Amino acid sequence: QVQLVESGGGLVQAGGSLRLSCAASGRTFSSYSMGWFRQAPGKEREFVAAIARSASNTYYADSVKGRFTISRDNAKHTVYLQMNSLKPEDTAVYVCAAKASYDPGYGLGSRYDYWGQGTQVTVSS
């Protein structure tokens, strides 16, 4: 069982930056690939970024590529999402998730086993 708790959300002006954190409980954090998803009001949940167990590979949605950076610290059981050059369309609840399986499909929410509660990010224009 893994519990995930996000933090770092808030209100920021367009062009600004935020750093989200997701702290995981348990001793097996390094056994999970980690992902960030987001959901805006009235829209479906969408994939944002993912990182492999050893951080050897990262994956991004086209909409955030070049602006967002995902990273992890396995010693601290934490995954991060650095968000730069934020746009109003980035406004959403951001949720982190843990994926136990080794199959591909980092962008598919159905592949993830554990989810956090989310943190709100609001970007004003």
PDB file of C-alpha atoms in Angstrom, residues 37 45 105-113 115:
ATOM      1  CA  PHE A  37      -1.866  13.959 -14.125  1.00  0.00           C
ATOM      2  CA  ARG A  45      -8.055  13.866 -16.598  1.00  0.00           C
ATOM      3  CA  GLY A 105       1.799   3.173 -21.079  1.00  0.00           C
ATOM      4  CA  TYR A 106       3.048   5.835 -18.714  1.00  0.00           C
ATOM      5  CA  GLY A 107       0.420   8.167 -20.103  1.00  0.00           C
ATOM      6  CA  LEU A 108      -2.508   5.921 -19.247  1.00  0.00           C
ATOM      7  CA  GLY A 109      -4.190   6.517 -15.923  1.00  0.00           C
ATOM      8  CA  SER A 110      -5.504   2.966 -15.914  1.00  0.00           C
ATOM      9  CA  ARG A 111      -1.915   1.688 -15.550  1.00  0.00           C
ATOM     10  CA  TYR A 112      -1.447   3.397 -12.182  1.00  0.00           C
ATOM     11  CA  ASP A 113      -2.196   1.721  -8.892  1.00  0.00           C
ATOM     12  CA  TRP A 115      -3.336   8.109  -6.468  1.00  0.00           C
TER      13      TRP A 115
END
